[in-house]
XYZ file of C-alpha atoms in Angstrom:
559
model
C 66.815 -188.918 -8.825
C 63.722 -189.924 -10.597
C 61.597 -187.955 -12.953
C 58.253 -188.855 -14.610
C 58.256 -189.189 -18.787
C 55.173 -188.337 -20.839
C 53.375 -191.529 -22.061
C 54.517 -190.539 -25.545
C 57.820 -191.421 -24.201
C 56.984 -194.792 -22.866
C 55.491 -196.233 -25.830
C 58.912 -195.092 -27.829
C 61.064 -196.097 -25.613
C 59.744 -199.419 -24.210
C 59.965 -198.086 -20.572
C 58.283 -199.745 -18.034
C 54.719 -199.216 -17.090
C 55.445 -197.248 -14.311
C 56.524 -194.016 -16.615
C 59.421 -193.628 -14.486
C 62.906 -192.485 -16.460
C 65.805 -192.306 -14.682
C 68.141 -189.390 -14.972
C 72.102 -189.719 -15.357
C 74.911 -189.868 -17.835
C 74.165 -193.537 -18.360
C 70.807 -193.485 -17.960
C 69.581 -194.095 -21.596
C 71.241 -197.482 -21.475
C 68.490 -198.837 -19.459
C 66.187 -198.625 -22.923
C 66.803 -201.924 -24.091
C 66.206 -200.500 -27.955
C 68.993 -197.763 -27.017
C 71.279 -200.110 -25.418
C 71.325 -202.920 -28.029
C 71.695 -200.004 -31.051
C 74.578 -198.810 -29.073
C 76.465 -201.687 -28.820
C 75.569 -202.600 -32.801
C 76.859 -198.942 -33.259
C 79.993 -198.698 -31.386
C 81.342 -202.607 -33.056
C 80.515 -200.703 -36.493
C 82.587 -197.699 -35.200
C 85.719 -199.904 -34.605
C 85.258 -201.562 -37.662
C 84.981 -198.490 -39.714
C 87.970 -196.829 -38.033
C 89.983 -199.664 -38.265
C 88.744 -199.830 -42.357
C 90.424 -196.288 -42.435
C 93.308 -197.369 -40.952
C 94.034 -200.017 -43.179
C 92.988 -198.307 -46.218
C 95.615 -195.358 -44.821
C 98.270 -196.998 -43.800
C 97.891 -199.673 -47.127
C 98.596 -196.290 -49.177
C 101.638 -194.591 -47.022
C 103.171 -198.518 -47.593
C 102.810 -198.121 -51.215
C 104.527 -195.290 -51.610
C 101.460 -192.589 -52.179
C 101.789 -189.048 -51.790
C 100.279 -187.370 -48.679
C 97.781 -186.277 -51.252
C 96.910 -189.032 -52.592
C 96.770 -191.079 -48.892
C 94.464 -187.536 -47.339
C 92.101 -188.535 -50.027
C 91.183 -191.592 -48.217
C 89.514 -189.086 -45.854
C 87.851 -186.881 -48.622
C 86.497 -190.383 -50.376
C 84.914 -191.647 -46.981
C 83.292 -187.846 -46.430
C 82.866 -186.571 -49.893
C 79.522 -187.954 -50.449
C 78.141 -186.142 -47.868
C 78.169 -182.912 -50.536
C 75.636 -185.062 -52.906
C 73.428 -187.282 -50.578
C 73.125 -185.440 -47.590
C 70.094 -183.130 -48.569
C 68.023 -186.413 -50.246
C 69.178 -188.375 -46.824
C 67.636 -185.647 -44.411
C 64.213 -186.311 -46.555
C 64.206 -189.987 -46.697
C 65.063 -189.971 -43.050
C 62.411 -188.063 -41.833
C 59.610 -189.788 -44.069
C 60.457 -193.431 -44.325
C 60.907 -195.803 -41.858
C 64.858 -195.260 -40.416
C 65.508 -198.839 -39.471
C 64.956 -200.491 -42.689
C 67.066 -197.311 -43.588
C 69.605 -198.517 -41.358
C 69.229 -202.052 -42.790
C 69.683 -201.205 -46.733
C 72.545 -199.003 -45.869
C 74.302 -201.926 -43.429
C 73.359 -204.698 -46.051
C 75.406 -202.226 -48.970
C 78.507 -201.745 -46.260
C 78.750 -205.152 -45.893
C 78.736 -206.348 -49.036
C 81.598 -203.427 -50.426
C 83.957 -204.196 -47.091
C 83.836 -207.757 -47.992
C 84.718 -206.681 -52.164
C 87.319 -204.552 -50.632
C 88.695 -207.707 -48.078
C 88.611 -210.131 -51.137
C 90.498 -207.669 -53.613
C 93.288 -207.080 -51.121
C 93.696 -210.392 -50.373
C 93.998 -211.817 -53.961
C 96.452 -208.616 -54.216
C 94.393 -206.596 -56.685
C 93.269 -203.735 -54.367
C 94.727 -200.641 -56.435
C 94.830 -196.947 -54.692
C 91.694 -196.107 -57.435
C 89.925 -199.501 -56.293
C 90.625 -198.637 -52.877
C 89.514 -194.778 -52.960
C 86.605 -196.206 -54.959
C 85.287 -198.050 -52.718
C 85.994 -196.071 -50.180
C 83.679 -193.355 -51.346
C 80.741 -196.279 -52.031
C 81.233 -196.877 -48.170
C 81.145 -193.016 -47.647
C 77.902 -193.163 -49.455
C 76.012 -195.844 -47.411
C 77.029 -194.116 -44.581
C 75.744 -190.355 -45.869
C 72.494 -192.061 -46.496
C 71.800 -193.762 -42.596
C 73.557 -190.977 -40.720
C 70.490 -188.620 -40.491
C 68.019 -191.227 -39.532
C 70.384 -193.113 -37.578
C 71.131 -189.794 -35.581
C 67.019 -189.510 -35.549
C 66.621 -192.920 -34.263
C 67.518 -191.629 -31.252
C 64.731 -189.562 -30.557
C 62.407 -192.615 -31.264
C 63.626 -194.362 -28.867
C 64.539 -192.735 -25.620
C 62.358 -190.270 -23.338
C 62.540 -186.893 -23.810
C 64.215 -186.225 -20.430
C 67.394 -188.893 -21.494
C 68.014 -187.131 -25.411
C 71.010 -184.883 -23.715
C 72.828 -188.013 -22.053
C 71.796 -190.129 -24.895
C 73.511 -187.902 -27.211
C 76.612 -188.152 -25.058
C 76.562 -191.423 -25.127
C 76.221 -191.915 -29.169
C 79.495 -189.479 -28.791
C 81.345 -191.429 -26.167
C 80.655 -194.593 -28.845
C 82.413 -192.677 -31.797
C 85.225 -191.865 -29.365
C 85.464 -195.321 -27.952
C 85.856 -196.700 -31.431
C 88.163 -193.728 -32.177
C 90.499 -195.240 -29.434
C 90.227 -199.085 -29.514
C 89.624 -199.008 -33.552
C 93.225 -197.924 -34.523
C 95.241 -199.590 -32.131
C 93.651 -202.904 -33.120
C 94.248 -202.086 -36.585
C 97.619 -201.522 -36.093
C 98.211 -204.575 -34.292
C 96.165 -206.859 -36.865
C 97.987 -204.904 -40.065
C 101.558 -205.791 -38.381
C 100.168 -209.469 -37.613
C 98.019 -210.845 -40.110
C 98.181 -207.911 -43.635
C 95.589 -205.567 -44.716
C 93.088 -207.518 -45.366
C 92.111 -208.674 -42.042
C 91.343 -205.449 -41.118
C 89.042 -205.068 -44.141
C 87.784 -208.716 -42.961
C 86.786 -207.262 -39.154
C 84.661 -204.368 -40.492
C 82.580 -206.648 -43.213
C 81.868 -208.359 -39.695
C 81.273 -205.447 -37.860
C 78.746 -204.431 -40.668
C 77.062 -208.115 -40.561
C 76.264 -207.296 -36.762
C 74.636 -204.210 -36.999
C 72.633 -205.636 -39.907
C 71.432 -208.815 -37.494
C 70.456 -206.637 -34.703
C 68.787 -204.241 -36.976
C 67.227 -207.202 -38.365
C 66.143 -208.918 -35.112
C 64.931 -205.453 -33.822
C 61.119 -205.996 -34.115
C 59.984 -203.475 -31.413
C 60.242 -200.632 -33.238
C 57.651 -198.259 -33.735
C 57.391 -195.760 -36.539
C 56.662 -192.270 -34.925
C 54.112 -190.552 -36.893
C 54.569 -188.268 -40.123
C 53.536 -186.005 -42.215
C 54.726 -187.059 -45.605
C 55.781 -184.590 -48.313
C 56.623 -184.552 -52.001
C 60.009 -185.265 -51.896
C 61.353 -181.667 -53.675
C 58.866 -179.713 -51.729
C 60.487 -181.678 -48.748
C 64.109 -180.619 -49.468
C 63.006 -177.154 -49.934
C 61.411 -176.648 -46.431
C 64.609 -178.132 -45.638
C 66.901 -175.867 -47.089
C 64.205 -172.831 -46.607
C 64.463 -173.299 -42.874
C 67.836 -173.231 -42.297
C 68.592 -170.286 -44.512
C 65.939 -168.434 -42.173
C 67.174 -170.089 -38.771
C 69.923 -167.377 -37.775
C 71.083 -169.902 -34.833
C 71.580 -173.366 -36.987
C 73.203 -170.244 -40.170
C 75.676 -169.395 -37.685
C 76.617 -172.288 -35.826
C 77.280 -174.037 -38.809
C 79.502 -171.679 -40.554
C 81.849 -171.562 -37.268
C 81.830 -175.344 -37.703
C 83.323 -175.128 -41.275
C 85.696 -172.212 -40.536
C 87.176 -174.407 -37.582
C 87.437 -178.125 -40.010
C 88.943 -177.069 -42.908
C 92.240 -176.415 -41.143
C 91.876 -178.654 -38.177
C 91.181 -181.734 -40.273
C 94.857 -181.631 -41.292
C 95.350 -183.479 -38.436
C 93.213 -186.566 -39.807
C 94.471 -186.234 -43.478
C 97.864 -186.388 -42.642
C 99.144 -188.253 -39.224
C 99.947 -191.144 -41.227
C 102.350 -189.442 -43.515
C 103.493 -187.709 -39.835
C 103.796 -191.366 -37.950
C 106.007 -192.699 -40.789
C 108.300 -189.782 -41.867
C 108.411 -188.073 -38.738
C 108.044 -189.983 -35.979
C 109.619 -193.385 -38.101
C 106.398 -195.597 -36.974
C 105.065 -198.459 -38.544
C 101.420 -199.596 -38.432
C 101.381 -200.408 -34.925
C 103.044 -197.152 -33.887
C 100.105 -195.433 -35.761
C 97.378 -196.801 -34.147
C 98.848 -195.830 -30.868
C 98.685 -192.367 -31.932
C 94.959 -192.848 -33.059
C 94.413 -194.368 -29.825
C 95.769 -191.533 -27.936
C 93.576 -189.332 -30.068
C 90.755 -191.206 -29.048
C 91.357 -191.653 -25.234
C 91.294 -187.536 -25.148
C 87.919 -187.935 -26.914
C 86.359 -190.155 -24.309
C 87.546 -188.127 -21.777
C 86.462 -184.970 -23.031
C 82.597 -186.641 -23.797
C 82.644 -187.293 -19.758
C 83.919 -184.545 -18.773
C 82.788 -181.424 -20.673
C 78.997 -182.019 -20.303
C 80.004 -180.968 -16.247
C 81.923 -178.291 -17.899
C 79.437 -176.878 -20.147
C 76.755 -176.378 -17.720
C 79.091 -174.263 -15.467
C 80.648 -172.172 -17.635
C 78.504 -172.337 -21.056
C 78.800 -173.386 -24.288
C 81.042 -170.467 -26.209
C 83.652 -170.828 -23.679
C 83.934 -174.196 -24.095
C 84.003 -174.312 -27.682
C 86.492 -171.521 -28.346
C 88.553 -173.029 -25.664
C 88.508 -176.394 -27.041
C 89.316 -174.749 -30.270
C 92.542 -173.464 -28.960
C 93.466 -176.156 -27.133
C 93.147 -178.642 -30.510
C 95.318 -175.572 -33.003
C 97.824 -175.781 -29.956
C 98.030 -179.113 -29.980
C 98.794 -180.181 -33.653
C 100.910 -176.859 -34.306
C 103.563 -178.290 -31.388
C 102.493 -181.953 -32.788
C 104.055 -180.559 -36.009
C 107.537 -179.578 -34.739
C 108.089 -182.712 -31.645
C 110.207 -185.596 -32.187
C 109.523 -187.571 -29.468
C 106.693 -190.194 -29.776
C 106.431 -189.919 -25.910
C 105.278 -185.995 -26.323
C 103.393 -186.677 -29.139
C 100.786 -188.883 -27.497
C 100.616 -186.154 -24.944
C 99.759 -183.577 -27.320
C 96.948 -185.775 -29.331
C 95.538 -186.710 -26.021
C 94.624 -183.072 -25.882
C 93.978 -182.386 -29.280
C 91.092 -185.613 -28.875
C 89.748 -183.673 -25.765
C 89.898 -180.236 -27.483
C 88.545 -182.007 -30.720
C 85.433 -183.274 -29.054
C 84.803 -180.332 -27.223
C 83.885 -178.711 -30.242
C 82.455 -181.167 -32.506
C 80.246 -182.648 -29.875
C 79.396 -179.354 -28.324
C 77.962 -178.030 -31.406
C 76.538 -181.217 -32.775
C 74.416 -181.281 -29.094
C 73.467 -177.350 -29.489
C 72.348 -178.230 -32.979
C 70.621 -181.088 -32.029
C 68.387 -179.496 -29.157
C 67.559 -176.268 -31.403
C 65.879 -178.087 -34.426
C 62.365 -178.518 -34.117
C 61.142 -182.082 -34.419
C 58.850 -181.359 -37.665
C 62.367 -180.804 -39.653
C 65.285 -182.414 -37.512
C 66.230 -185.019 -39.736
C 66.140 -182.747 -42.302
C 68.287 -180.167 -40.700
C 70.739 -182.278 -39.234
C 71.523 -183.565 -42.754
C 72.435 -179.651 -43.252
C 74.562 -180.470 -39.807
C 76.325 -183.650 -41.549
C 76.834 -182.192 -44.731
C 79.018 -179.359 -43.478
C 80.879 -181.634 -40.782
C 81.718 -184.423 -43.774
C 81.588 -182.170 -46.750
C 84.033 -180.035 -44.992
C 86.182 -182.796 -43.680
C 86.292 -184.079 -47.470
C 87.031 -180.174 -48.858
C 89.771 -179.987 -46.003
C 91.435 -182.937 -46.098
C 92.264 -182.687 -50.210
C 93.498 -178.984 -49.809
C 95.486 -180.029 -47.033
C 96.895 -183.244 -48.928
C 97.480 -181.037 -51.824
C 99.185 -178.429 -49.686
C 101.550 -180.484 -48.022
C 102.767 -181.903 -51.497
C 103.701 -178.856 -51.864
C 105.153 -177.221 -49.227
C 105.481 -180.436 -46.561
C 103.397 -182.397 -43.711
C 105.112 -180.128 -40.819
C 104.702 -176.416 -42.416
C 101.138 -177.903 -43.165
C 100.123 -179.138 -40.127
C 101.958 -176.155 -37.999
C 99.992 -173.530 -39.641
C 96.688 -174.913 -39.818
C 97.115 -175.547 -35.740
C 97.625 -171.683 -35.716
C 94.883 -171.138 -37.838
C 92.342 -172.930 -35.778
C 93.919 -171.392 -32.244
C 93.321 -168.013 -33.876
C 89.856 -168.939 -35.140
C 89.171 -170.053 -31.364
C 89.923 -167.027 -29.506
C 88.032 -164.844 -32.347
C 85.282 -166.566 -30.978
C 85.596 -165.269 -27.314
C 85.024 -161.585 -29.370
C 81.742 -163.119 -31.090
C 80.141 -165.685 -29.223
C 77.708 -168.450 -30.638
C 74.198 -167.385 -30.656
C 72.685 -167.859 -27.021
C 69.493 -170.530 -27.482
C 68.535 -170.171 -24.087
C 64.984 -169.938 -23.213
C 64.139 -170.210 -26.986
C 60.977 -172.623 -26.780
C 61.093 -175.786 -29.286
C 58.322 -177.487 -28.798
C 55.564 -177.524 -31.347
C 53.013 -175.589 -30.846
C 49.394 -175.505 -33.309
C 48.431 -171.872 -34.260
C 44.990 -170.514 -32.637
C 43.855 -169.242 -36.034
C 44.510 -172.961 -37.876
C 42.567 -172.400 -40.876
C 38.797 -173.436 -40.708
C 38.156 -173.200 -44.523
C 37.040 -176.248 -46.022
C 39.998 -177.670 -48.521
C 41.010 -180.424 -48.768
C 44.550 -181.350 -46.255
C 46.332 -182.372 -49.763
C 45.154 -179.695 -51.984
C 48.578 -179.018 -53.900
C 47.004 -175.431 -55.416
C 49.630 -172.229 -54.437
C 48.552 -170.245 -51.398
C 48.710 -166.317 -50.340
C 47.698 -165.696 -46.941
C 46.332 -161.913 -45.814
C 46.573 -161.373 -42.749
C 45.276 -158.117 -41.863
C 46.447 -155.836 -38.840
C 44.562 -152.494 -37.122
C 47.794 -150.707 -35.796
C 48.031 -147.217 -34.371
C 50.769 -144.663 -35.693
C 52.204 -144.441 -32.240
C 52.695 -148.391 -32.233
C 53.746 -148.486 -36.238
C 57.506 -148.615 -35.338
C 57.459 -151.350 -32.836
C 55.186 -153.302 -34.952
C 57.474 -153.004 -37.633
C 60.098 -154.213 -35.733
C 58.019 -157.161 -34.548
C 57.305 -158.125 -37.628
C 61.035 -158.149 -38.899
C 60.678 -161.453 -36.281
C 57.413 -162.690 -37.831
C 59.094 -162.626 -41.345
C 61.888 -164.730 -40.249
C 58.745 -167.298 -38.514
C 56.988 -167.325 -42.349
C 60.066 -168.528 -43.921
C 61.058 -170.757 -41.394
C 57.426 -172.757 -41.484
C 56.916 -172.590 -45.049
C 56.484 -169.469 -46.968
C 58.294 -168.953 -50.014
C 57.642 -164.823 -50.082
C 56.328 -162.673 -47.463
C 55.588 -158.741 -47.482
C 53.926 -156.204 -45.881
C 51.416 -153.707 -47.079
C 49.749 -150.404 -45.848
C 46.470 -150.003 -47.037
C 46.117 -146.751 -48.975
C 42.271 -145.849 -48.132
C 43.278 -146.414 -44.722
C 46.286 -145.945 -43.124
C 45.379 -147.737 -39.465
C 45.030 -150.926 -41.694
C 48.698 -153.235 -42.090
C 48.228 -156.140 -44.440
C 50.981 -158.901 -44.113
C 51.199 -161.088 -47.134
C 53.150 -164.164 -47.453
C 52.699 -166.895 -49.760
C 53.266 -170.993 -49.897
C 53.845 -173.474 -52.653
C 50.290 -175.290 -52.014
C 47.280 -175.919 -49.667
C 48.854 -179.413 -47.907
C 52.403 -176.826 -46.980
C 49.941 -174.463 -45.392
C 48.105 -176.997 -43.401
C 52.030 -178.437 -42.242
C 52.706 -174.901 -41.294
C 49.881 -174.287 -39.035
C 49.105 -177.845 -37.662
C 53.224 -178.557 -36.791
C 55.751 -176.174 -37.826
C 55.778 -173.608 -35.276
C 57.555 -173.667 -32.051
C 56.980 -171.463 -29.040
C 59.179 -169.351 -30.005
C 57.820 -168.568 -33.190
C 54.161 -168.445 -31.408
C 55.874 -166.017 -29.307
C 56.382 -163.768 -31.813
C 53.312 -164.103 -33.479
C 51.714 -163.461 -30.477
C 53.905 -160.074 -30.082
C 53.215 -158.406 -33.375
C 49.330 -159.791 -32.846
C 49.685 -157.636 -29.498
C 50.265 -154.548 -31.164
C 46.844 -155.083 -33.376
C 43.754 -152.581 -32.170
C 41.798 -155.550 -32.379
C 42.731 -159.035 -33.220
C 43.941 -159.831 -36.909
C 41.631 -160.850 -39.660
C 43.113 -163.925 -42.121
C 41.875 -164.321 -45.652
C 43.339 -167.475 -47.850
C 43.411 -167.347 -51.851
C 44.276 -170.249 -53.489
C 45.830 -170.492 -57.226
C 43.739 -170.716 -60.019
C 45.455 -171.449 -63.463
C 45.209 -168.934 -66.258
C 45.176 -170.005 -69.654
C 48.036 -168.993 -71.831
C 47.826 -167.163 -75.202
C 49.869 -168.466 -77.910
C 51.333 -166.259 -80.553
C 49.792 -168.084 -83.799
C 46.563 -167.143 -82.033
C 44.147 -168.679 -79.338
C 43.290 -172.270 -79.494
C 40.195 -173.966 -78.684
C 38.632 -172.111 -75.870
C 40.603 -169.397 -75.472
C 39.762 -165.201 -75.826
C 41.080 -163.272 -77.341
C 43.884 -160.647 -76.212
C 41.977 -157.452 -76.904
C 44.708 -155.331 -76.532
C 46.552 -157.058 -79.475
């Protein structure tokens, strides 16, 4: 099956002249720019889990509390929390591959510190957790534009499969990286494994490097706090991405006691070494790559809410009997469904989350995305360290698998939002200001936009307009009201206001998707004749001092 891309698409994407994309789970891996980031990505994956393996398994060897060896997973995540917002904005403005390349050039050079400290033996659990949370932030600061890239370089049509495929990667490495770990820590120490991800790091950095075909997609840059606040702005107004995301944290903090603390649960439970722990990762990561080809069949027959909640239950289930087996045999059995029921969820909502942001603000928003899937894996995995200090790895681990099973079938009772039919594409409003100002003009704005609304319609329209509020926020505007004029009551006047002239133009030229056109175009409906707009623009007001006006300045009359 064949279908036809838009030439926009063939110009990213390098596809040949015919405009012909091809459709199918593996179908992105026909883009040669796709295919060779892919491969770069998925030897950086193994390295990096394998680097968590050996900085893991280097602590539970030296005697470390489970809270101090769960903090390996807070260090790596942790500074999500600080750099995530700044990432979003640097990945949507700048150009992501020489992103990619400063952030690969800084991995490299701390996993080869961290290789030469452990071999000369001076690689301390601070050191180590240190550095650690240096890689963490390299990482923070190329995962938005990384996950961005994607877009750049694949059609349109392939951005569902390709994101499948940048899953199936993670889960790939999630498999293979552990197991070798655990078979290069029991042969040759440590700091091999530290050795193998430096390399890993120095390969994505020469094909980033060798990459020349890359073509920045066009922008629309922003001052970079003005940036961070549409950011922010838009999520807190997108009910959909609100939502989504706070049933992603509710379901990690628990269910990333699984992470933090297998180690600790290989070695005093199970009596494994290091090779006997990267079998268990591995099992964890076959059920990943089998849930990333199987559930995307799944999903499309019975939806996304069942799948999630299911998954949900299926992971809690998992790691609570995990808690209480003794046999290694079972226990591979049980984190081969925990890796299915894992992905199932964290893939499922990463995709929904994906496909819902518009393009004006997706690198933006899915640094919102990141930030609650690593700042929450950090949070979680120290209270779940800490915890099982306290009260021990099994109680820990058995009640946060009943935790998240309860958490998943709460959410058969209250589905995820349904994005169905919601149109994202951008759209350009019809009434795209013709007053003469210049694009960059950084004076405040208030926009009136005035409405001629029956009484028998006021209701409705005020309902619509509940909608249009939401739209205002969501594309820029920092307040927003609405007004009945006093000398005549027919007359609505909506007023919403942005922090300059250039914001305004964004809003109007790119912001809006068809579904906020849509309702635009419903409240506009409702108008006895179409809506009048009328821009102001700030003009500053000289301040009065209270030793008296300087230079040029009135004064108060009314003392």
């Amino acid at each position: 099956m064949m279908t036809t891309a838009p030439p926009s698409a063939d110009i990213r994407s390098g596809v040949g002249g015919g405009g012909v994309v091809r459709s199918g789970a593996f179908a992105p891996l026909t883009v040669g720019a796709f295919r060779m980031l892919w491969l770069a990505g998925l030897a950086s994956n193994v390295g990096s889990w394998m680097q968590s393996v050996g900085a893991q398994w280097s602590l539970v060897e030296g005697g470390s509390s489970p809270a101090v060896v769960a903090l390996v997973q807070s260090a790596a995540a942790a500074p999500v929390l600080l750099l995530a917002i700044p990432a979003g904005v640097i990945g949507e403005f700048l150009d992501r591959r020489r992103i990619l390349i400063a952030a690969q050039a800084v991995q490299f050079a701390v996993a080869a510190a961290l290789t030469v400290l452990a071999a000369t033996g001076q690689l301390g659990a601070v050191s180590l957790i240190a550095l650690t949370f240096a890689l963490g932030a390299a990482s923070a600061v190329q995962l938005p534009a990384y996950q961005a890239l994607t877009a750049d370089v694949v059609p349109a049509p392939m951005l569902g499969d390709a994101a499948s495929l940048v899953s199936i990667s993670v889960n790939i490495a999630r498999a293979v990286g552990p197991a070798a770990a655990g078979l290069v820590v029991a042969q040759l120490g440590v700091p091999a494994v530290f050795a193998v991800n430096a390399l890993s790091f120095a390969l994505f950095l020469v094909v980033l490097v060798c990459w020349r075909g890359y073509r920045r997609p066009a922008s629309h840059p922003e001052p970079f706090l003005d940036a961070s606040r549409a950011g922010l702005r838009y999520v807190r107004h997108a009910g959909v991405v609100r939502t989504i995301c706070l049933r992603l944290a509710i379901f990690l903090l628990p269910a990333v006691a699984l992470w933090a603390l297998l180690p600790v649960l290989a070695q005093q439970s199970l009596g494994l070494g290091a090779a006997g722990y990267g079998l268990l990762l591995a099992a964890l990561g076959a059920g990943s790559i089998a849930g990333a080809l199987v559930l995307p069949v799944v999903r499309a027959k019975i939806g996304v809410n069942i799948v999630v909640s299911s998954c949900a239950v299926l992971f809690g289930a998992a790691i609570a009997a995990l808690a209480v087996t003794p046999s290694l045999w079972i226990a591979l059995a049980l984190l081969v469904a925990a890796g299915f029921g894992w992905i199932g969820v964290i893939a499922t909502i990463g995709g929904v989350i994906q496909a819902f942001l518009p393009a004006w603000v997706r690198t933006r928003g899915l640094s919102i995305y990141q930030l609650v899937l690593l700042g929450g894996t950090a949070i979680g995995s120290a209270v779940d360290g800490a915890l099982a200090s306290m009260f021990g790895v099994t109680e820990v681990l058995l009640a946060a698998g009943l935790i998240v099973s309860l958490v998943g079938l709460a959410q058969f009772a209250r589905p995820l939002p349904r994005t169905e039919g919601m149109g994202r594409r951008s759209v350009p409003l019809e009434d795209a200001s013709p007053v003469a100002v210049a694009d960059d003009d950084e004076r405040r704005v208030l926009v009136l936009v005035r409405y001629q609304v029956e009484a028998s319609h006021r209701e409705e329209f005020r309902r619509a307009m509940a909608a249009v509020a939401q739209t205002r926020y969501r594309t820029g505007a920092r307040d927003w009201h609405l007004y009945e004029a006093a000398e005549d009551p027919v007359t609505i006047i909506e007023a919403y206001e942005l922090g300059s002239w250039r914001e305004h133009v964004a809003q109007v030229r790119i912001r809006h998707t068809e579904w906020d056109a849509a309702n635009l175009a419903r409240a506009k409906g409702l108008s006895i004749r179409p809506p009048t707009v009328e821009h102001c623009l700030g003009l500053p007001v000289p301040r009065l001092h209270p030793g008296g006006p300087r230079r040029g300045e009135e004064h108060d009359p009314t003392g």
